[in-house]
Tab-separated table of C-alpha atoms in Angstrom:
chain	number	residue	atom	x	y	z
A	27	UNK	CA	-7.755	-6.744	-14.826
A	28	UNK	CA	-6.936	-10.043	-15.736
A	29	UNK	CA	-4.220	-10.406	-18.249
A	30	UNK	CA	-3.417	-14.553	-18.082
A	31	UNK	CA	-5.466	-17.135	-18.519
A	32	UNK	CA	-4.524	-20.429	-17.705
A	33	UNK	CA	-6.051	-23.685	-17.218
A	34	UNK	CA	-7.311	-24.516	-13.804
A	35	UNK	CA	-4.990	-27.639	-12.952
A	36	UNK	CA	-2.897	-30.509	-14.110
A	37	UNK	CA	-1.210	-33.902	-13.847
A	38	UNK	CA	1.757	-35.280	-14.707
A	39	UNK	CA	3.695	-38.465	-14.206
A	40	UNK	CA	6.998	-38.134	-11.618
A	41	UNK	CA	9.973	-38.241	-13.873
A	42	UNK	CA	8.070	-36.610	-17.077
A	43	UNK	CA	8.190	-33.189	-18.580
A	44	UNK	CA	5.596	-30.850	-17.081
A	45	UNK	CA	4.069	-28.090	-19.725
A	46	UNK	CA	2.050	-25.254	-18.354
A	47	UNK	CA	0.587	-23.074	-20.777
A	48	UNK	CA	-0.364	-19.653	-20.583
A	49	UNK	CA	-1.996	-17.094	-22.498
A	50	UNK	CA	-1.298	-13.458	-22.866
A	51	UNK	CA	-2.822	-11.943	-25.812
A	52	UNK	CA	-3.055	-8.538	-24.896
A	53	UNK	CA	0.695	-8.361	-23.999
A	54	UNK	CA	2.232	-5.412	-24.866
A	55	UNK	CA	5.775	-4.721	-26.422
A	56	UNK	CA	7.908	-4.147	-22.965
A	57	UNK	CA	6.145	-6.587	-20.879
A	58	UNK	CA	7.629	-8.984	-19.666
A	59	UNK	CA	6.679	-12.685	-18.693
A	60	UNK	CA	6.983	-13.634	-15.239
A	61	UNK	CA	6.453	-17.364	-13.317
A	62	UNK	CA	6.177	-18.126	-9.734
A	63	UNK	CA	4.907	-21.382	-7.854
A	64	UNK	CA	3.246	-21.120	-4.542
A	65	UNK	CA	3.182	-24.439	-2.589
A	66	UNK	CA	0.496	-24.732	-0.217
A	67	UNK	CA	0.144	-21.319	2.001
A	68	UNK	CA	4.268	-20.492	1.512
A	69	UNK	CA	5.304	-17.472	-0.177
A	70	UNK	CA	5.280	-16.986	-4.210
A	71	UNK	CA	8.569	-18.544	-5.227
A	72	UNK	CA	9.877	-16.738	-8.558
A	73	UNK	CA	11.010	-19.362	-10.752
A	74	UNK	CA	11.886	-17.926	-14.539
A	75	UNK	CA	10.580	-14.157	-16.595
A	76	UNK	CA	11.330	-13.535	-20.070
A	77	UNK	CA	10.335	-10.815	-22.733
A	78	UNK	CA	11.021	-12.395	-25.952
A	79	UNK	CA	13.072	-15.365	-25.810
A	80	UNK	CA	13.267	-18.391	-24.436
A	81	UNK	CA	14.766	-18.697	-21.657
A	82	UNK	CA	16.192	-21.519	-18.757
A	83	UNK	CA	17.337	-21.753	-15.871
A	84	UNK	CA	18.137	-24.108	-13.124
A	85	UNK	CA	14.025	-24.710	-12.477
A	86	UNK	CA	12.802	-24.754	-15.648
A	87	UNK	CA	12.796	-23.304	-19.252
A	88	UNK	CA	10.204	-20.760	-20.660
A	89	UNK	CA	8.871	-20.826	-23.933
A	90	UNK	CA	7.399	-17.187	-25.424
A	91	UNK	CA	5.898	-17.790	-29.046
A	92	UNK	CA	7.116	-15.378	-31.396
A	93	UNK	CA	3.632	-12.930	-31.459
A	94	UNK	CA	4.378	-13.310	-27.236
A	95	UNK	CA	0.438	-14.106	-27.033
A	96	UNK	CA	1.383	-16.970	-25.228
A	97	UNK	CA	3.860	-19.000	-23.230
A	98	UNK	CA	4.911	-22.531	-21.632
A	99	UNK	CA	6.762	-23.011	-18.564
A	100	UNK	CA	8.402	-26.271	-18.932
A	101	UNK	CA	10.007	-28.319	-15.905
A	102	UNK	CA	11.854	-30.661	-17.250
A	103	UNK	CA	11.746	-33.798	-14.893
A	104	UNK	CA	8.780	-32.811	-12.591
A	105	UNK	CA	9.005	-34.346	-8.787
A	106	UNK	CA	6.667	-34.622	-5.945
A	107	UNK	CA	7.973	-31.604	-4.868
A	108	UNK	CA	7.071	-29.603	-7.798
A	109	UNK	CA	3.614	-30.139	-6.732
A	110	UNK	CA	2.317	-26.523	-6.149
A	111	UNK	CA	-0.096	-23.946	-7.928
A	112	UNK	CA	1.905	-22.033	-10.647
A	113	UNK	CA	0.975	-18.695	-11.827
A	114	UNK	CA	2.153	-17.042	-15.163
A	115	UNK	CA	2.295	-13.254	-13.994
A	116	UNK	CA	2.402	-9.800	-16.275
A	117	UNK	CA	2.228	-6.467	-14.538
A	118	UNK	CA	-0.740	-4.152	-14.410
A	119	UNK	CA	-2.130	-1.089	-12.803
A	120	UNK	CA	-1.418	2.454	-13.326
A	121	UNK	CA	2.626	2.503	-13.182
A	122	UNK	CA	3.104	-1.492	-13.385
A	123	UNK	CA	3.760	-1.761	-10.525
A	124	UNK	CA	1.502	-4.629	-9.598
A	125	UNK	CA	1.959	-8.266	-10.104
A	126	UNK	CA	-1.834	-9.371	-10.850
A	127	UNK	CA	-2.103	-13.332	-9.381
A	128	UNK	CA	-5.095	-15.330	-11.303
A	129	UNK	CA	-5.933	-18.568	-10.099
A	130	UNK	CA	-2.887	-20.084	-11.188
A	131	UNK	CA	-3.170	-23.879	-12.626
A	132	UNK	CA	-2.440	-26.675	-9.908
A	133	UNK	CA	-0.085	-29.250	-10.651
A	134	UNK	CA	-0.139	-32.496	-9.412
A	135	UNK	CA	2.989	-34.571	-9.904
A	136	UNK	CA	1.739	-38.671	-9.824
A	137	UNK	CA	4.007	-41.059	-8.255
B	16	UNK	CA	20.959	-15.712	-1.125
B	17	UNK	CA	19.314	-13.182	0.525
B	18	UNK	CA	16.084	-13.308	0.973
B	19	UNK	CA	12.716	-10.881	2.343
B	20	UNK	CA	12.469	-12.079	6.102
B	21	UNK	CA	8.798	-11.381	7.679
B	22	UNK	CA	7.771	-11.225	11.714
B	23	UNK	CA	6.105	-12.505	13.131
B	24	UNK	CA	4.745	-15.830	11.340
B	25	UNK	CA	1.744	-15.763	13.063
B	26	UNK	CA	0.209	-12.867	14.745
B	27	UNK	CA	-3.824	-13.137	16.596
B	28	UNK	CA	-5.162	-10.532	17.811
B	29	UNK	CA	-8.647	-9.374	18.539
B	30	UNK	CA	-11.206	-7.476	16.381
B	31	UNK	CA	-9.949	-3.512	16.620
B	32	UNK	CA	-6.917	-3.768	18.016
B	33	UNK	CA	-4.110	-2.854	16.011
B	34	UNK	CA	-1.299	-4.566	14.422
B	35	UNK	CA	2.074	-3.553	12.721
B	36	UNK	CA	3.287	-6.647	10.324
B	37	UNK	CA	6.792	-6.286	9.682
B	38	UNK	CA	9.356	-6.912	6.465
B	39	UNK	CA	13.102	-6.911	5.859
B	40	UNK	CA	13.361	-6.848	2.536
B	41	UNK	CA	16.352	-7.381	0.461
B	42	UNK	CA	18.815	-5.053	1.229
B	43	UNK	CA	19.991	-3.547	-2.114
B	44	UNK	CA	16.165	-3.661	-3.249
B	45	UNK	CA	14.290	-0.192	-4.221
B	46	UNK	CA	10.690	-1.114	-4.641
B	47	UNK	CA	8.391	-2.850	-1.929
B	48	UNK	CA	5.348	-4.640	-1.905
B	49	UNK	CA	2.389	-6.215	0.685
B	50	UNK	CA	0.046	-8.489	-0.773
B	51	UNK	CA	-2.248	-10.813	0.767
B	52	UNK	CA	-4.218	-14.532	0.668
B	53	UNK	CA	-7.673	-14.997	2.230
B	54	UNK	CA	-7.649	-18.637	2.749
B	55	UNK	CA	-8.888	-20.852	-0.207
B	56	UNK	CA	-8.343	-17.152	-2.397
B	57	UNK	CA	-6.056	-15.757	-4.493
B	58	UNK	CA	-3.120	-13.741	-3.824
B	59	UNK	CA	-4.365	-10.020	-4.001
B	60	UNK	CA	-2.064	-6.984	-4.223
B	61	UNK	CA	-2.373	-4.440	-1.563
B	62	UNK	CA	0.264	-1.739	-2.286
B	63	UNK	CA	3.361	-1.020	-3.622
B	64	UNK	CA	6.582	0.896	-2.474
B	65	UNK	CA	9.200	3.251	-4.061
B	66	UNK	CA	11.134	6.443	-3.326
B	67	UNK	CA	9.811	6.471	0.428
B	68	UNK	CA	6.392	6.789	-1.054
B	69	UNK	CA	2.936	4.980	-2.367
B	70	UNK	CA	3.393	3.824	-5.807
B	71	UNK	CA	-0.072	2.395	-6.483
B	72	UNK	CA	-2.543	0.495	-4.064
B	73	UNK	CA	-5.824	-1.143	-4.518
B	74	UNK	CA	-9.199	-0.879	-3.363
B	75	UNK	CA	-8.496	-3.023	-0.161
B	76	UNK	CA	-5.857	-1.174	0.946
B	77	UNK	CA	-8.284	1.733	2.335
B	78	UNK	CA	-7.972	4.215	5.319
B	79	UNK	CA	-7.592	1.392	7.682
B	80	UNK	CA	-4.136	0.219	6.266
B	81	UNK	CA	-0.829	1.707	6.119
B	82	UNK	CA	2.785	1.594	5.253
B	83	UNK	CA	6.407	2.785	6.063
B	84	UNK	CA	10.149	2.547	5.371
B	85	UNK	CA	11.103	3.302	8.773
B	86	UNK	CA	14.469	3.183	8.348
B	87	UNK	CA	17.143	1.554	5.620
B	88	UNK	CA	16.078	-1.709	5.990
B	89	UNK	CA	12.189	-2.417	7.614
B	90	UNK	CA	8.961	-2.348	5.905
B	91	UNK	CA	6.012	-2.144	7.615
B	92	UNK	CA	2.190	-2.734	7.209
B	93	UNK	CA	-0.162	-1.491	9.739
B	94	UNK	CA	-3.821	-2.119	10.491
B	95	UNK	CA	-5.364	0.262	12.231
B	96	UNK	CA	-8.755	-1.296	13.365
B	97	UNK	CA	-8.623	-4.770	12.921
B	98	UNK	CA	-11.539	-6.702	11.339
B	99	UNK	CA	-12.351	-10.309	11.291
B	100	UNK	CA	-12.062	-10.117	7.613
B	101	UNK	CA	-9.052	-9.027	7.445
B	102	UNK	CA	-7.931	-12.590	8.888
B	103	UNK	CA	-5.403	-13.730	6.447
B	104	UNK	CA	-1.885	-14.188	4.993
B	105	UNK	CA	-0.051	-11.475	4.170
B	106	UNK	CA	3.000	-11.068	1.923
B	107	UNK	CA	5.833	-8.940	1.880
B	108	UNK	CA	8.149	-8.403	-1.738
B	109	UNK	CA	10.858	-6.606	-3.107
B	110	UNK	CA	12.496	-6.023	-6.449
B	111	UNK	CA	15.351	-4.619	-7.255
B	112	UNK	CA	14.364	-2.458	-10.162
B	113	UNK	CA	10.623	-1.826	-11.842
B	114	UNK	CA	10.870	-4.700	-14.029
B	115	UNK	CA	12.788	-7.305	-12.209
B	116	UNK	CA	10.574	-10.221	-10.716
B	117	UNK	CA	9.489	-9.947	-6.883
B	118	UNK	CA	11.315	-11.741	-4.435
B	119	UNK	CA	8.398	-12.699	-1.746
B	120	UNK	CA	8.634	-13.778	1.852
B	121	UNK	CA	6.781	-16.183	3.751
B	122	UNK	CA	4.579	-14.555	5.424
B	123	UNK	CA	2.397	-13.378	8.527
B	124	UNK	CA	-0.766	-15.352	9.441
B	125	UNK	CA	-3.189	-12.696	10.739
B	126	UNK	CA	-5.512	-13.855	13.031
B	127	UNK	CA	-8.734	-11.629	13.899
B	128	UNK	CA	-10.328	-13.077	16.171
């Protein structure tokens, strides 16, 4: 039932601009995008959804390109403690209901 | 800000006892959630929540597993017969409305042992 595909991990430099792409080409019109970060065995933390625009916030700024086939979480000035597996999320199942979790892509923020 | 509380963090018990995992979830929040991580695995979804009854649920969460609202604020997931595979952590979320993103907690470690 996968729906995202996303690669399987990352590095990037303390200080820099973190991209994490994301693919969801068999979106449909309503869905939304949603993001969420899990650092080691903690809970999912939500960081940023969107449908068809960008969007920011406080943690980071989401990019949807205009077909919505695909997206890019941006955090702007990645820290250590940004280092965490990050999952790009649409719903699936029956009545949408589920949140379907891939494998994520693990970032590694370098000192 | 609020957020979904979970007790206990870390529950063991033996193979076929039972086990009631228990959720507070956000208090203005309609739809509820229990999802869980094998160690090393992803997060899987178990079930979800709404209008006091099952929404959808997966092929894990079988005859062994289930859930209830209680009252207006707990959410509970019960084992019935524990098994050693069912040794992992599981996560309780809420959401406000269909579409708005899940607000997790942090989680009961469930020990079979």
């Amino acid at each position: 039932d996968a729906k995202t595909t996303q690669p399987t991990s990352m590095d990037c430099a303390e200080g820099r601009a973190a991209n994490l792409p994301c693919n969801h080409s068999t979106i449909s019109g309503n869905e939304y995008v949603y993001w969420y970060r899990q650092i080691h065995s903690q809970g999912p933390q939500y960081i940023i959804h969107g449908l068809k625009n960008n969007e920011t916030n406080e943690m980071a700024s989401l990019i949807i390109t205009e077909d919505r086939k695909s997206s890019t979480l941006i955090l702007p000035h990645a820290t250590l403690r940004d280092t965490a597996v990050y999952y790009c999320i649409v719903r699936v199942g029956n009545t949408g209901n589920q949140f379907y979790f891939g494998t994520g892509t693990s970032l590694t923020v370098i000192p | 800000e609020p957020e979904v509380t979970q007790t206990p963090s870390h529950q063991v018990t033996q193979m076929g006892q039972e086990v009631i995992l228990r959720c507070v979830p956000i208090s203005n929040h309609l739809y509820f959630y229990w999802y869980r991580q094998i160690l090393g695995q992803k997060v899987e979804f178990l079930v979800s929540f709404y209008n006091n009854e099952i929404s959808e649920k997966s092929e894990i969460f079988d005859d062994q597993f289930s859930v209830e609202r209680p009252d207006g604020s707990n959410f509970t997931l019960k084992i019935r017969s524990t098994k050693l595979e069912d040794s992992a952590m599981y996560f309780c979320a809420s959401s406000g409305t269909q579409n708005s993103p899940l607000h997790f907690g942090n989680g009961t470690r469930l020990t079979v042992t």
